[in-house]
PDB file of N, CA and C in Angstrom:
ATOM      1  N   MET B   1     -27.494  18.901 -17.949  1.00  0.00           N
ATOM      2  CA  MET B   1     -28.078  17.581 -17.808  1.00  0.00           C
ATOM      3  C   MET B   1     -29.437  17.741 -17.137  1.00  0.00           C
ATOM      4  N   THR B   2     -30.428  17.110 -17.705  1.00  0.00           N
ATOM      5  CA  THR B   2     -31.766  17.188 -17.135  1.00  0.00           C
ATOM      6  C   THR B   2     -31.892  16.212 -15.979  1.00  0.00           C
ATOM      7  N   ASP B   3     -32.935  16.377 -15.208  1.00  0.00           N
ATOM      8  CA  ASP B   3     -33.178  15.453 -14.101  1.00  0.00           C
ATOM      9  C   ASP B   3     -33.375  14.027 -14.604  1.00  0.00           C
ATOM     10  N   ASP B   4     -34.060  13.877 -15.734  1.00  0.00           N
ATOM     11  CA  ASP B   4     -34.288  12.542 -16.298  1.00  0.00           C
ATOM     12  C   ASP B   4     -32.970  11.890 -16.720  1.00  0.00           C
ATOM     13  N   GLN B   5     -32.074  12.653 -17.351  1.00  0.00           N
ATOM     14  CA  GLN B   5     -30.785  12.112 -17.777  1.00  0.00           C
ATOM     15  C   GLN B   5     -29.953  11.694 -16.557  1.00  0.00           C
ATOM     16  N   PHE B   6     -29.958  12.561 -15.546  1.00  0.00           N
ATOM     17  CA  PHE B   6     -29.216  12.256 -14.328  1.00  0.00           C
ATOM     18  C   PHE B   6     -29.741  10.971 -13.695  1.00  0.00           C
ATOM     19  N   PHE B   7     -31.065  10.852 -13.592  1.00  0.00           N
ATOM     20  CA  PHE B   7     -31.675   9.674 -12.989  1.00  0.00           C
ATOM     21  C   PHE B   7     -31.311   8.420 -13.786  1.00  0.00           C
ATOM     22  N   ASN B   8     -31.373   8.487 -15.108  1.00  0.00           N
ATOM     23  CA  ASN B   8     -31.065   7.326 -15.948  1.00  0.00           C
ATOM     24  C   ASN B   8     -29.604   6.894 -15.786  1.00  0.00           C
ATOM     25  N   GLU B   9     -28.681   7.871 -15.744  1.00  0.00           N
ATOM     26  CA  GLU B   9     -27.268   7.539 -15.547  1.00  0.00           C
ATOM     27  C   GLU B   9     -27.032   6.927 -14.170  1.00  0.00           C
ATOM     28  N   LEU B  10     -27.685   7.494 -13.179  1.00  0.00           N
ATOM     29  CA  LEU B  10     -27.562   6.968 -11.821  1.00  0.00           C
ATOM     30  C   LEU B  10     -28.112   5.553 -11.740  1.00  0.00           C
ATOM     31  N   GLN B  11     -29.249   5.310 -12.355  1.00  0.00           N
ATOM     32  CA  GLN B  11     -29.858   3.982 -12.358  1.00  0.00           C
ATOM     33  C   GLN B  11     -28.945   2.968 -13.061  1.00  0.00           C
ATOM     34  N   THR B  12     -28.368   3.351 -14.186  1.00  0.00           N
ATOM     35  CA  THR B  12     -27.445   2.475 -14.919  1.00  0.00           C
ATOM     36  C   THR B  12     -26.225   2.156 -14.071  1.00  0.00           C
ATOM     37  N   SER B  13     -25.644   3.169 -13.446  1.00  0.00           N
ATOM     38  CA  SER B  13     -24.459   2.976 -12.607  1.00  0.00           C
ATOM     39  C   SER B  13     -24.748   2.054 -11.433  1.00  0.00           C
ATOM     40  N   LEU B  14     -25.885   2.242 -10.800  1.00  0.00           N
ATOM     41  CA  LEU B  14     -26.248   1.389  -9.665  1.00  0.00           C
ATOM     42  C   LEU B  14     -26.444  -0.057 -10.120  1.00  0.00           C
ATOM     43  N   GLY B  15     -27.060  -0.242 -11.267  1.00  0.00           N
ATOM     44  CA  GLY B  15     -27.233  -1.593 -11.808  1.00  0.00           C
ATOM     45  C   GLY B  15     -25.902  -2.265 -12.057  1.00  0.00           C
ATOM     46  N   GLN B  16     -24.946  -1.510 -12.619  1.00  0.00           N
ATOM     47  CA  GLN B  16     -23.606  -2.057 -12.866  1.00  0.00           C
ATOM     48  C   GLN B  16     -22.916  -2.412 -11.554  1.00  0.00           C
ATOM     49  N   ALA B  17     -23.069  -1.564 -10.559  1.00  0.00           N
ATOM     50  CA  ALA B  17     -22.447  -1.826  -9.252  1.00  0.00           C
ATOM     51  C   ALA B  17     -23.028  -3.087  -8.626  1.00  0.00           C
ATOM     52  N   ILE B  18     -24.337  -3.280  -8.754  1.00  0.00           N
ATOM     53  CA  ILE B  18     -24.978  -4.480  -8.200  1.00  0.00           C
ATOM     54  C   ILE B  18     -24.487  -5.721  -8.942  1.00  0.00           C
ATOM     55  N   ASP B  19     -24.429  -5.656 -10.272  1.00  0.00           N
ATOM     56  CA  ASP B  19     -23.921  -6.784 -11.058  1.00  0.00           C
ATOM     57  C   ASP B  19     -22.496  -7.131 -10.657  1.00  0.00           C
ATOM     58  N   HIS B  20     -21.685  -6.111 -10.497  1.00  0.00           N
ATOM     59  CA  HIS B  20     -20.290  -6.320 -10.108  1.00  0.00           C
ATOM     60  C   HIS B  20     -20.208  -6.989  -8.735  1.00  0.00           C
ATOM     61  N   ALA B  21     -21.017  -6.521  -7.797  1.00  0.00           N
ATOM     62  CA  ALA B  21     -21.004  -7.086  -6.444  1.00  0.00           C
ATOM     63  C   ALA B  21     -21.437  -8.551  -6.458  1.00  0.00           C
ATOM     64  N   LYS B  22     -22.284  -8.918  -7.392  1.00  0.00           N
ATOM     65  CA  LYS B  22     -22.752 -10.309  -7.510  1.00  0.00           C
ATOM     66  C   LYS B  22     -21.838 -11.148  -8.390  1.00  0.00           C
ATOM     67  N   ASP B  23     -20.720 -10.557  -8.838  1.00  0.00           N
ATOM     68  CA  ASP B  23     -19.789 -11.231  -9.757  1.00  0.00           C
ATOM     69  C   ASP B  23     -20.457 -11.604 -11.069  1.00  0.00           C
ATOM     70  N   GLU B  24     -21.428 -10.805 -11.467  1.00  0.00           N
ATOM     71  CA  GLU B  24     -22.090 -11.014 -12.744  1.00  0.00           C
ATOM     72  C   GLU B  24     -21.455 -10.094 -13.777  1.00  0.00           C
ATOM     73  N   PRO B  25     -21.452 -10.528 -15.043  1.00  0.00           N
ATOM     74  CA  PRO B  25     -20.896  -9.666 -16.086  1.00  0.00           C
ATOM     75  C   PRO B  25     -21.622  -8.327 -16.126  1.00  0.00           C
ATOM     76  N   SER B  26     -20.862  -7.276 -16.249  1.00  0.00           N
ATOM     77  CA  SER B  26     -21.459  -5.944 -16.333  1.00  0.00           C
ATOM     78  C   SER B  26     -20.556  -5.067 -17.179  1.00  0.00           C
ATOM     79  N   LYS B  27     -21.001  -3.851 -17.375  1.00  0.00           N
ATOM     80  CA  LYS B  27     -20.212  -2.893 -18.132  1.00  0.00           C
ATOM     81  C   LYS B  27     -19.367  -2.015 -17.209  1.00  0.00           C
ATOM     82  N   ALA B  28     -19.362  -2.362 -15.920  1.00  0.00           N
ATOM     83  CA  ALA B  28     -18.557  -1.595 -14.963  1.00  0.00           C
ATOM     84  C   ALA B  28     -17.083  -1.701 -15.353  1.00  0.00           C
ATOM     85  N   ARG B  29     -16.358  -0.643 -15.154  1.00  0.00           N
ATOM     86  CA  ARG B  29     -14.942  -0.605 -15.535  1.00  0.00           C
ATOM     87  C   ARG B  29     -14.088  -1.239 -14.450  1.00  0.00           C
ATOM     88  N   THR B  30     -13.815  -2.500 -14.641  1.00  0.00           N
ATOM     89  CA  THR B  30     -12.915  -3.209 -13.731  1.00  0.00           C
ATOM     90  C   THR B  30     -11.974  -4.043 -14.570  1.00  0.00           C
ATOM     91  N   LYS B  31     -10.873  -4.406 -13.979  1.00  0.00           N
ATOM     92  CA  LYS B  31      -9.960  -5.301 -14.667  1.00  0.00           C
ATOM     93  C   LYS B  31      -9.329  -6.226 -13.650  1.00  0.00           C
ATOM     94  N   THR B  32      -8.983  -7.383 -14.110  1.00  0.00           N
ATOM     95  CA  THR B  32      -8.327  -8.360 -13.269  1.00  0.00           C
ATOM     96  C   THR B  32      -6.831  -8.144 -13.401  1.00  0.00           C
ATOM     97  N   VAL B  33      -6.170  -8.082 -12.279  1.00  0.00           N
ATOM     98  CA  VAL B  33      -4.722  -7.902 -12.272  1.00  0.00           C
ATOM     99  C   VAL B  33      -4.109  -9.003 -11.427  1.00  0.00           C
ATOM    100  N   GLU B  34      -2.853  -9.260 -11.666  1.00  0.00           N
ATOM    101  CA  GLU B  34      -2.131 -10.218 -10.851  1.00  0.00           C
ATOM    102  C   GLU B  34      -1.323  -9.445  -9.819  1.00  0.00           C
ATOM    103  N   ILE B  35      -1.526  -9.780  -8.575  1.00  0.00           N
ATOM    104  CA  ILE B  35      -0.832  -9.103  -7.478  1.00  0.00           C
ATOM    105  C   ILE B  35       0.350  -9.970  -7.040  1.00  0.00           C
ATOM    106  N   LYS B  36       1.514  -9.355  -7.005  1.00  0.00           N
ATOM    107  CA  LYS B  36       2.725 -10.050  -6.596  1.00  0.00           C
ATOM    108  C   LYS B  36       2.603 -10.480  -5.136  1.00  0.00           C
ATOM    109  N   GLU B  37       3.112 -11.667  -4.851  1.00  0.00           N
ATOM    110  CA  GLU B  37       3.100 -12.180  -3.479  1.00  0.00           C
ATOM    111  C   GLU B  37       3.890 -11.241  -2.572  1.00  0.00           C
ATOM    112  N   LEU B  38       3.477 -11.150  -1.331  1.00  0.00           N
ATOM    113  CA  LEU B  38       4.175 -10.294  -0.371  1.00  0.00           C
ATOM    114  C   LEU B  38       5.602 -10.771  -0.154  1.00  0.00           C
ATOM    115  N   ALA B  39       6.505  -9.832  -0.115  1.00  0.00           N
ATOM    116  CA  ALA B  39       7.909 -10.137   0.131  1.00  0.00           C
ATOM    117  C   ALA B  39       8.125 -10.402   1.620  1.00  0.00           C
ATOM    118  N   HIS B  40       9.132 -11.200   1.910  1.00  0.00           N
ATOM    119  CA  HIS B  40       9.546 -11.433   3.291  1.00  0.00           C
ATOM    120  C   HIS B  40      10.836 -10.667   3.529  1.00  0.00           C
ATOM    121  N   PHE B  41      10.991 -10.137   4.715  1.00  0.00           N
ATOM    122  CA  PHE B  41      12.167  -9.350   5.059  1.00  0.00           C
ATOM    123  C   PHE B  41      12.806  -9.913   6.311  1.00  0.00           C
ATOM    124  N   THR B  42      14.119 -10.063   6.253  1.00  0.00           N
ATOM    125  CA  THR B  42      14.851 -10.461   7.450  1.00  0.00           C
ATOM    126  C   THR B  42      15.083  -9.210   8.298  1.00  0.00           C
ATOM    127  N   SER B  43      15.466  -9.441   9.525  1.00  0.00           N
ATOM    128  CA  SER B  43      15.763  -8.310  10.406  1.00  0.00           C
ATOM    129  C   SER B  43      16.909  -7.476   9.836  1.00  0.00           C
ATOM    130  N   GLU B  44      17.881  -8.147   9.242  1.00  0.00           N
ATOM    131  CA  GLU B  44      19.023  -7.440   8.657  1.00  0.00           C
ATOM    132  C   GLU B  44      18.590  -6.596   7.457  1.00  0.00           C
ATOM    133  N   GLU B  45      17.695  -7.136   6.651  1.00  0.00           N
ATOM    134  CA  GLU B  45      17.224  -6.392   5.474  1.00  0.00           C
ATOM    135  C   GLU B  45      16.454  -5.133   5.879  1.00  0.00           C
ATOM    136  N   ILE B  46      15.674  -5.234   6.937  1.00  0.00           N
ATOM    137  CA  ILE B  46      14.907  -4.077   7.413  1.00  0.00           C
ATOM    138  C   ILE B  46      15.859  -3.000   7.916  1.00  0.00           C
ATOM    139  N   LYS B  47      16.831  -3.405   8.729  1.00  0.00           N
ATOM    140  CA  LYS B  47      17.800  -2.433   9.254  1.00  0.00           C
ATOM    141  C   LYS B  47      18.605  -1.820   8.108  1.00  0.00           C
ATOM    142  N   SER B  48      19.017  -2.639   7.160  1.00  0.00           N
ATOM    143  CA  SER B  48      19.786  -2.157   6.020  1.00  0.00           C
ATOM    144  C   SER B  48      18.996  -1.135   5.205  1.00  0.00           C
ATOM    145  N   LEU B  49      17.710  -1.403   4.994  1.00  0.00           N
ATOM    146  CA  LEU B  49      16.861  -0.460   4.264  1.00  0.00           C
ATOM    147  C   LEU B  49      16.764   0.864   5.011  1.00  0.00           C
ATOM    148  N   ARG B  50      16.559   0.790   6.321  1.00  0.00           N
ATOM    149  CA  ARG B  50      16.472   2.018   7.128  1.00  0.00           C
ATOM    150  C   ARG B  50      17.762   2.821   7.030  1.00  0.00           C
ATOM    151  N   LEU B  51      18.884   2.144   7.140  1.00  0.00           N
ATOM    152  CA  LEU B  51      20.173   2.833   7.071  1.00  0.00           C
ATOM    153  C   LEU B  51      20.449   3.377   5.676  1.00  0.00           C
ATOM    154  N   GLN B  52      20.055   2.627   4.657  1.00  0.00           N
ATOM    155  CA  GLN B  52      20.211   3.091   3.276  1.00  0.00           C
ATOM    156  C   GLN B  52      19.436   4.402   3.068  1.00  0.00           C
ATOM    157  N   MET B  53      18.297   4.519   3.747  1.00  0.00           N
ATOM    158  CA  MET B  53      17.482   5.729   3.634  1.00  0.00           C
ATOM    159  C   MET B  53      17.972   6.825   4.581  1.00  0.00           C
ATOM    160  N   ASN B  54      19.033   6.533   5.344  1.00  0.00           N
ATOM    161  CA  ASN B  54      19.605   7.481   6.308  1.00  0.00           C
ATOM    162  C   ASN B  54      18.582   7.951   7.337  1.00  0.00           C
ATOM    163  N   LEU B  55      17.817   7.000   7.877  1.00  0.00           N
ATOM    164  CA  LEU B  55      16.790   7.332   8.859  1.00  0.00           C
ATOM    165  C   LEU B  55      17.108   6.699  10.201  1.00  0.00           C
ATOM    166  N   THR B  56      16.776   7.423  11.252  1.00  0.00           N
ATOM    167  CA  THR B  56      16.861   6.866  12.595  1.00  0.00           C
ATOM    168  C   THR B  56      15.685   5.912  12.779  1.00  0.00           C
ATOM    169  N   GLN B  57      15.728   5.114  13.821  1.00  0.00           N
ATOM    170  CA  GLN B  57      14.601   4.239  14.108  1.00  0.00           C
ATOM    171  C   GLN B  57      13.334   5.061  14.345  1.00  0.00           C
ATOM    172  N   LYS B  58      13.491   6.200  15.007  1.00  0.00           N
ATOM    173  CA  LYS B  58      12.340   7.061  15.281  1.00  0.00           C
ATOM    174  C   LYS B  58      11.730   7.588  13.977  1.00  0.00           C
ATOM    175  N   SER B  59      12.568   8.064  13.070  1.00  0.00           N
ATOM    176  CA  SER B  59      12.069   8.587  11.792  1.00  0.00           C
ATOM    177  C   SER B  59      11.458   7.478  10.942  1.00  0.00           C
ATOM    178  N   PHE B  60      12.115   6.309  10.942  1.00  0.00           N
ATOM    179  CA  PHE B  60      11.609   5.187  10.164  1.00  0.00           C
ATOM    180  C   PHE B  60      10.262   4.729  10.707  1.00  0.00           C
ATOM    181  N   ALA B  61      10.123   4.729  12.027  1.00  0.00           N
ATOM    182  CA  ALA B  61       8.848   4.359  12.649  1.00  0.00           C
ATOM    183  C   ALA B  61       7.745   5.330  12.227  1.00  0.00           C
ATOM    184  N   ALA B  62       8.058   6.621  12.234  1.00  0.00           N
ATOM    185  CA  ALA B  62       7.068   7.620  11.813  1.00  0.00           C
ATOM    186  C   ALA B  62       6.690   7.421  10.346  1.00  0.00           C
ATOM    187  N   LEU B  63       7.668   7.138   9.516  1.00  0.00           N
ATOM    188  CA  LEU B  63       7.411   6.892   8.102  1.00  0.00           C
ATOM    189  C   LEU B  63       6.517   5.670   7.909  1.00  0.00           C
ATOM    190  N   MET B  64       6.799   4.608   8.634  1.00  0.00           N
ATOM    191  CA  MET B  64       6.047   3.366   8.498  1.00  0.00           C
ATOM    192  C   MET B  64       4.701   3.400   9.218  1.00  0.00           C
ATOM    193  N   GLY B  65       4.510   4.383  10.095  1.00  0.00           N
ATOM    194  CA  GLY B  65       3.250   4.469  10.841  1.00  0.00           C
ATOM    195  C   GLY B  65       3.163   3.456  11.966  1.00  0.00           C
ATOM    196  N   VAL B  66       4.319   3.155  12.549  1.00  0.00           N
ATOM    197  CA  VAL B  66       4.372   2.196  13.662  1.00  0.00           C
ATOM    198  C   VAL B  66       5.181   2.813  14.799  1.00  0.00           C
ATOM    199  N   SER B  67       5.240   2.116  15.908  1.00  0.00           N
ATOM    200  CA  SER B  67       6.007   2.603  17.055  1.00  0.00           C
ATOM    201  C   SER B  67       7.496   2.296  16.870  1.00  0.00           C
ATOM    202  N   ILE B  68       8.303   3.003  17.627  1.00  0.00           N
ATOM    203  CA  ILE B  68       9.741   2.728  17.634  1.00  0.00           C
ATOM    204  C   ILE B  68       9.978   1.295  18.119  1.00  0.00           C
ATOM    205  N   LYS B  69       9.191   0.857  19.092  1.00  0.00           N
ATOM    206  CA  LYS B  69       9.316  -0.511  19.617  1.00  0.00           C
ATOM    207  C   LYS B  69       9.101  -1.528  18.499  1.00  0.00           C
ATOM    208  N   ALA B  70       8.181  -1.243  17.562  1.00  0.00           N
ATOM    209  CA  ALA B  70       7.941  -2.157  16.440  1.00  0.00           C
ATOM    210  C   ALA B  70       9.190  -2.257  15.574  1.00  0.00           C
ATOM    211  N   ILE B  71       9.790  -1.102  15.260  1.00  0.00           N
ATOM    212  CA  ILE B  71      11.000  -1.100  14.441  1.00  0.00           C
ATOM    213  C   ILE B  71      12.116  -1.865  15.157  1.00  0.00           C
ATOM    214  N   GLU B  72      12.275  -1.610  16.451  1.00  0.00           N
ATOM    215  CA  GLU B  72      13.307  -2.314  17.225  1.00  0.00           C
ATOM    216  C   GLU B  72      13.085  -3.825  17.164  1.00  0.00           C
ATOM    217  N   SER B  73      11.836  -4.255  17.320  1.00  0.00           N
ATOM    218  CA  SER B  73      11.561  -5.698  17.318  1.00  0.00           C
ATOM    219  C   SER B  73      11.736  -6.304  15.925  1.00  0.00           C
ATOM    220  N   TRP B  74      11.425  -5.543  14.867  1.00  0.00           N
ATOM    221  CA  TRP B  74      11.669  -6.037  13.501  1.00  0.00           C
ATOM    222  C   TRP B  74      13.163  -6.222  13.279  1.00  0.00           C
ATOM    223  N   GLU B  75      13.938  -5.241  13.727  1.00  0.00           N
ATOM    224  CA  GLU B  75      15.390  -5.281  13.511  1.00  0.00           C
ATOM    225  C   GLU B  75      16.076  -6.322  14.393  1.00  0.00           C
ATOM    226  N   ARG B  76      15.468  -6.683  15.504  1.00  0.00           N
ATOM    227  CA  ARG B  76      16.001  -7.757  16.354  1.00  0.00           C
ATOM    228  C   ARG B  76      15.525  -9.125  15.871  1.00  0.00           C
ATOM    229  N   GLY B  77      14.466  -9.118  15.071  1.00  0.00           N
ATOM    230  CA  GLY B  77      13.896 -10.376  14.579  1.00  0.00           C
ATOM    231  C   GLY B  77      12.925 -11.030  15.533  1.00  0.00           C
ATOM    232  N   THR B  78      12.501 -10.292  16.567  1.00  0.00           N
ATOM    233  CA  THR B  78      11.554 -10.876  17.522  1.00  0.00           C
ATOM    234  C   THR B  78      10.109 -10.770  17.038  1.00  0.00           C
ATOM    235  N   ASN B  79       9.835  -9.847  16.160  1.00  0.00           N
ATOM    236  CA  ASN B  79       8.508  -9.706  15.548  1.00  0.00           C
ATOM    237  C   ASN B  79       8.666  -9.471  14.059  1.00  0.00           C
ATOM    238  N   GLN B  80       7.611  -9.754  13.328  1.00  0.00           N
ATOM    239  CA  GLN B  80       7.593  -9.549  11.889  1.00  0.00           C
ATOM    240  C   GLN B  80       6.631  -8.420  11.550  1.00  0.00           C
ATOM    241  N   PRO B  81       6.926  -7.656  10.499  1.00  0.00           N
ATOM    242  CA  PRO B  81       6.001  -6.598  10.075  1.00  0.00           C
ATOM    243  C   PRO B  81       4.680  -7.204   9.605  1.00  0.00           C
ATOM    244  N   SER B  82       3.621  -6.428   9.744  1.00  0.00           N
ATOM    245  CA  SER B  82       2.308  -6.844   9.234  1.00  0.00           C
ATOM    246  C   SER B  82       2.365  -6.925   7.711  1.00  0.00           C
ATOM    247  N   ASP B  83       1.349  -7.486   7.115  1.00  0.00           N
ATOM    248  CA  ASP B  83       1.314  -7.589   5.655  1.00  0.00           C
ATOM    249  C   ASP B  83       1.372  -6.219   4.986  1.00  0.00           C
ATOM    250  N   SER B  84       0.630  -5.255   5.514  1.00  0.00           N
ATOM    251  CA  SER B  84       0.655  -3.927   4.897  1.00  0.00           C
ATOM    252  C   SER B  84       2.023  -3.267   5.064  1.00  0.00           C
ATOM    253  N   ALA B  85       2.668  -3.491   6.208  1.00  0.00           N
ATOM    254  CA  ALA B  85       4.012  -2.949   6.410  1.00  0.00           C
ATOM    255  C   ALA B  85       5.011  -3.624   5.466  1.00  0.00           C
ATOM    256  N   ARG B  86       4.832  -4.927   5.237  1.00  0.00           N
ATOM    257  CA  ARG B  86       5.714  -5.637   4.300  1.00  0.00           C
ATOM    258  C   ARG B  86       5.567  -5.092   2.886  1.00  0.00           C
ATOM    259  N   ARG B  87       4.335  -4.762   2.493  1.00  0.00           N
ATOM    260  CA  ARG B  87       4.133  -4.197   1.161  1.00  0.00           C
ATOM    261  C   ARG B  87       4.824  -2.842   1.066  1.00  0.00           C
ATOM    262  N   LEU B  88       4.697  -2.018   2.109  1.00  0.00           N
ATOM    263  CA  LEU B  88       5.357  -0.719   2.104  1.00  0.00           C
ATOM    264  C   LEU B  88       6.881  -0.882   2.105  1.00  0.00           C
ATOM    265  N   LEU B  89       7.397  -1.825   2.870  1.00  0.00           N
ATOM    266  CA  LEU B  89       8.837  -2.083   2.870  1.00  0.00           C
ATOM    267  C   LEU B  89       9.314  -2.471   1.469  1.00  0.00           C
ATOM    268  N   GLU B  90       8.514  -3.267   0.778  1.00  0.00           N
ATOM    269  CA  GLU B  90       8.875  -3.671  -0.580  1.00  0.00           C
ATOM    270  C   GLU B  90       8.926  -2.463  -1.518  1.00  0.00           C
ATOM    271  N   ILE B  91       7.947  -1.593  -1.395  1.00  0.00           N
ATOM    272  CA  ILE B  91       7.935  -0.372  -2.214  1.00  0.00           C
ATOM    273  C   ILE B  91       9.159   0.476  -1.896  1.00  0.00           C
ATOM    274  N   LEU B  92       9.471   0.630  -0.627  1.00  0.00           N
ATOM    275  CA  LEU B  92      10.629   1.432  -0.225  1.00  0.00           C
ATOM    276  C   LEU B  92      11.937   0.804  -0.691  1.00  0.00           C
ATOM    277  N   ARG B  93      12.013  -0.528  -0.661  1.00  0.00           N
ATOM    278  CA  ARG B  93      13.223  -1.201  -1.132  1.00  0.00           C
ATOM    279  C   ARG B  93      13.417  -0.955  -2.635  1.00  0.00           C
ATOM    280  N   ASN B  94      12.321  -0.990  -3.391  1.00  0.00           N
ATOM    281  CA  ASN B  94      12.404  -0.823  -4.842  1.00  0.00           C
ATOM    282  C   ASN B  94      12.521   0.642  -5.265  1.00  0.00           C
ATOM    283  N   GLU B  95      11.906   1.526  -4.513  1.00  0.00           N
ATOM    284  CA  GLU B  95      11.875   2.949  -4.868  1.00  0.00           C
ATOM    285  C   GLU B  95      12.065   3.806  -3.616  1.00  0.00           C
ATOM    286  N   PRO B  96      13.241   3.793  -2.993  1.00  0.00           N
ATOM    287  CA  PRO B  96      13.419   4.503  -1.720  1.00  0.00           C
ATOM    288  C   PRO B  96      13.193   6.016  -1.824  1.00  0.00           C
ATOM    289  N   HIS B  97      13.349   6.569  -3.010  1.00  0.00           N
ATOM    290  CA  HIS B  97      13.173   8.015  -3.196  1.00  0.00           C
ATOM    291  C   HIS B  97      11.706   8.431  -3.254  1.00  0.00           C
ATOM    292  N   VAL B  98      10.793   7.465  -3.323  1.00  0.00           N
ATOM    293  CA  VAL B  98       9.378   7.794  -3.484  1.00  0.00           C
ATOM    294  C   VAL B  98       8.867   8.663  -2.324  1.00  0.00           C
ATOM    295  N   VAL B  99       9.403   8.457  -1.135  1.00  0.00           N
ATOM    296  CA  VAL B  99       8.936   9.242   0.012  1.00  0.00           C
ATOM    297  C   VAL B  99       9.339  10.702  -0.099  1.00  0.00           C
ATOM    298  N   GLU B 100      10.482  10.963  -0.716  1.00  0.00           N
ATOM    299  CA  GLU B 100      10.881  12.350  -0.961  1.00  0.00           C
ATOM    300  C   GLU B 100      10.100  12.923  -2.130  1.00  0.00           C
ATOM    301  N   ASP B 101       9.955  12.122  -3.203  1.00  0.00           N
ATOM    302  CA  ASP B 101       9.215  12.577  -4.381  1.00  0.00           C
ATOM    303  C   ASP B 101       7.778  12.971  -4.026  1.00  0.00           C
ATOM    304  N   GLN B 102       7.188  12.243  -3.086  1.00  0.00           N
ATOM    305  CA  GLN B 102       5.800  12.489  -2.686  1.00  0.00           C
ATOM    306  C   GLN B 102       5.685  13.524  -1.565  1.00  0.00           C
ATOM    307  N   GLY B 103       6.812  14.043  -1.100  1.00  0.00           N
ATOM    308  CA  GLY B 103       6.798  15.046  -0.034  1.00  0.00           C
ATOM    309  C   GLY B 103       6.470  14.465   1.328  1.00  0.00           C
ATOM    310  N   ILE B 104       6.620  13.144   1.473  1.00  0.00           N
ATOM    311  CA  ILE B 104       6.336  12.517   2.759  1.00  0.00           C
ATOM    312  C   ILE B 104       7.446  12.821   3.758  1.00  0.00           C
ATOM    313  N   ILE B 105       8.693  12.850   3.260  1.00  0.00           N
ATOM    314  CA  ILE B 105       9.811  13.303   4.090  1.00  0.00           C
ATOM    315  C   ILE B 105      10.561  14.379   3.318  1.00  0.00           C
ATOM    316  N   SER B 106      11.207  15.229   4.052  1.00  0.00           N
ATOM    317  CA  SER B 106      12.056  16.240   3.418  1.00  0.00           C
ATOM    318  C   SER B 106      13.437  16.156   4.056  1.00  0.00           C
ATOM    319  N   VAL B 107      14.430  16.382   3.235  1.00  0.00           N
ATOM    320  CA  VAL B 107      15.806  16.301   3.733  1.00  0.00           C
ATOM    321  C   VAL B 107      16.457  17.657   3.653  1.00  0.00           C
TER     322      VAL B 107
END
């Protein structure tokens, strides 16, 4: 690729990025998707999921990236998981083996 070709491709890409940022039609590769509403979890459902995965509160906390105190409060119902934690809980509920498949935990 010559310097001129590289510059032209870079200029085109930057133009597309600017159009996209302005919500103007462009040739940038994007698509509109529908995102499912966040699931709600009861304290019992959270504890049940943890037990189904055969994890201690400590291990589940490490998996979720939160403190043990957070897991305890979720399971007591005194606090609710954040939106990102709720999304992860939903993924784990639907595909509990994903953490093993991805090498996140080993048994």
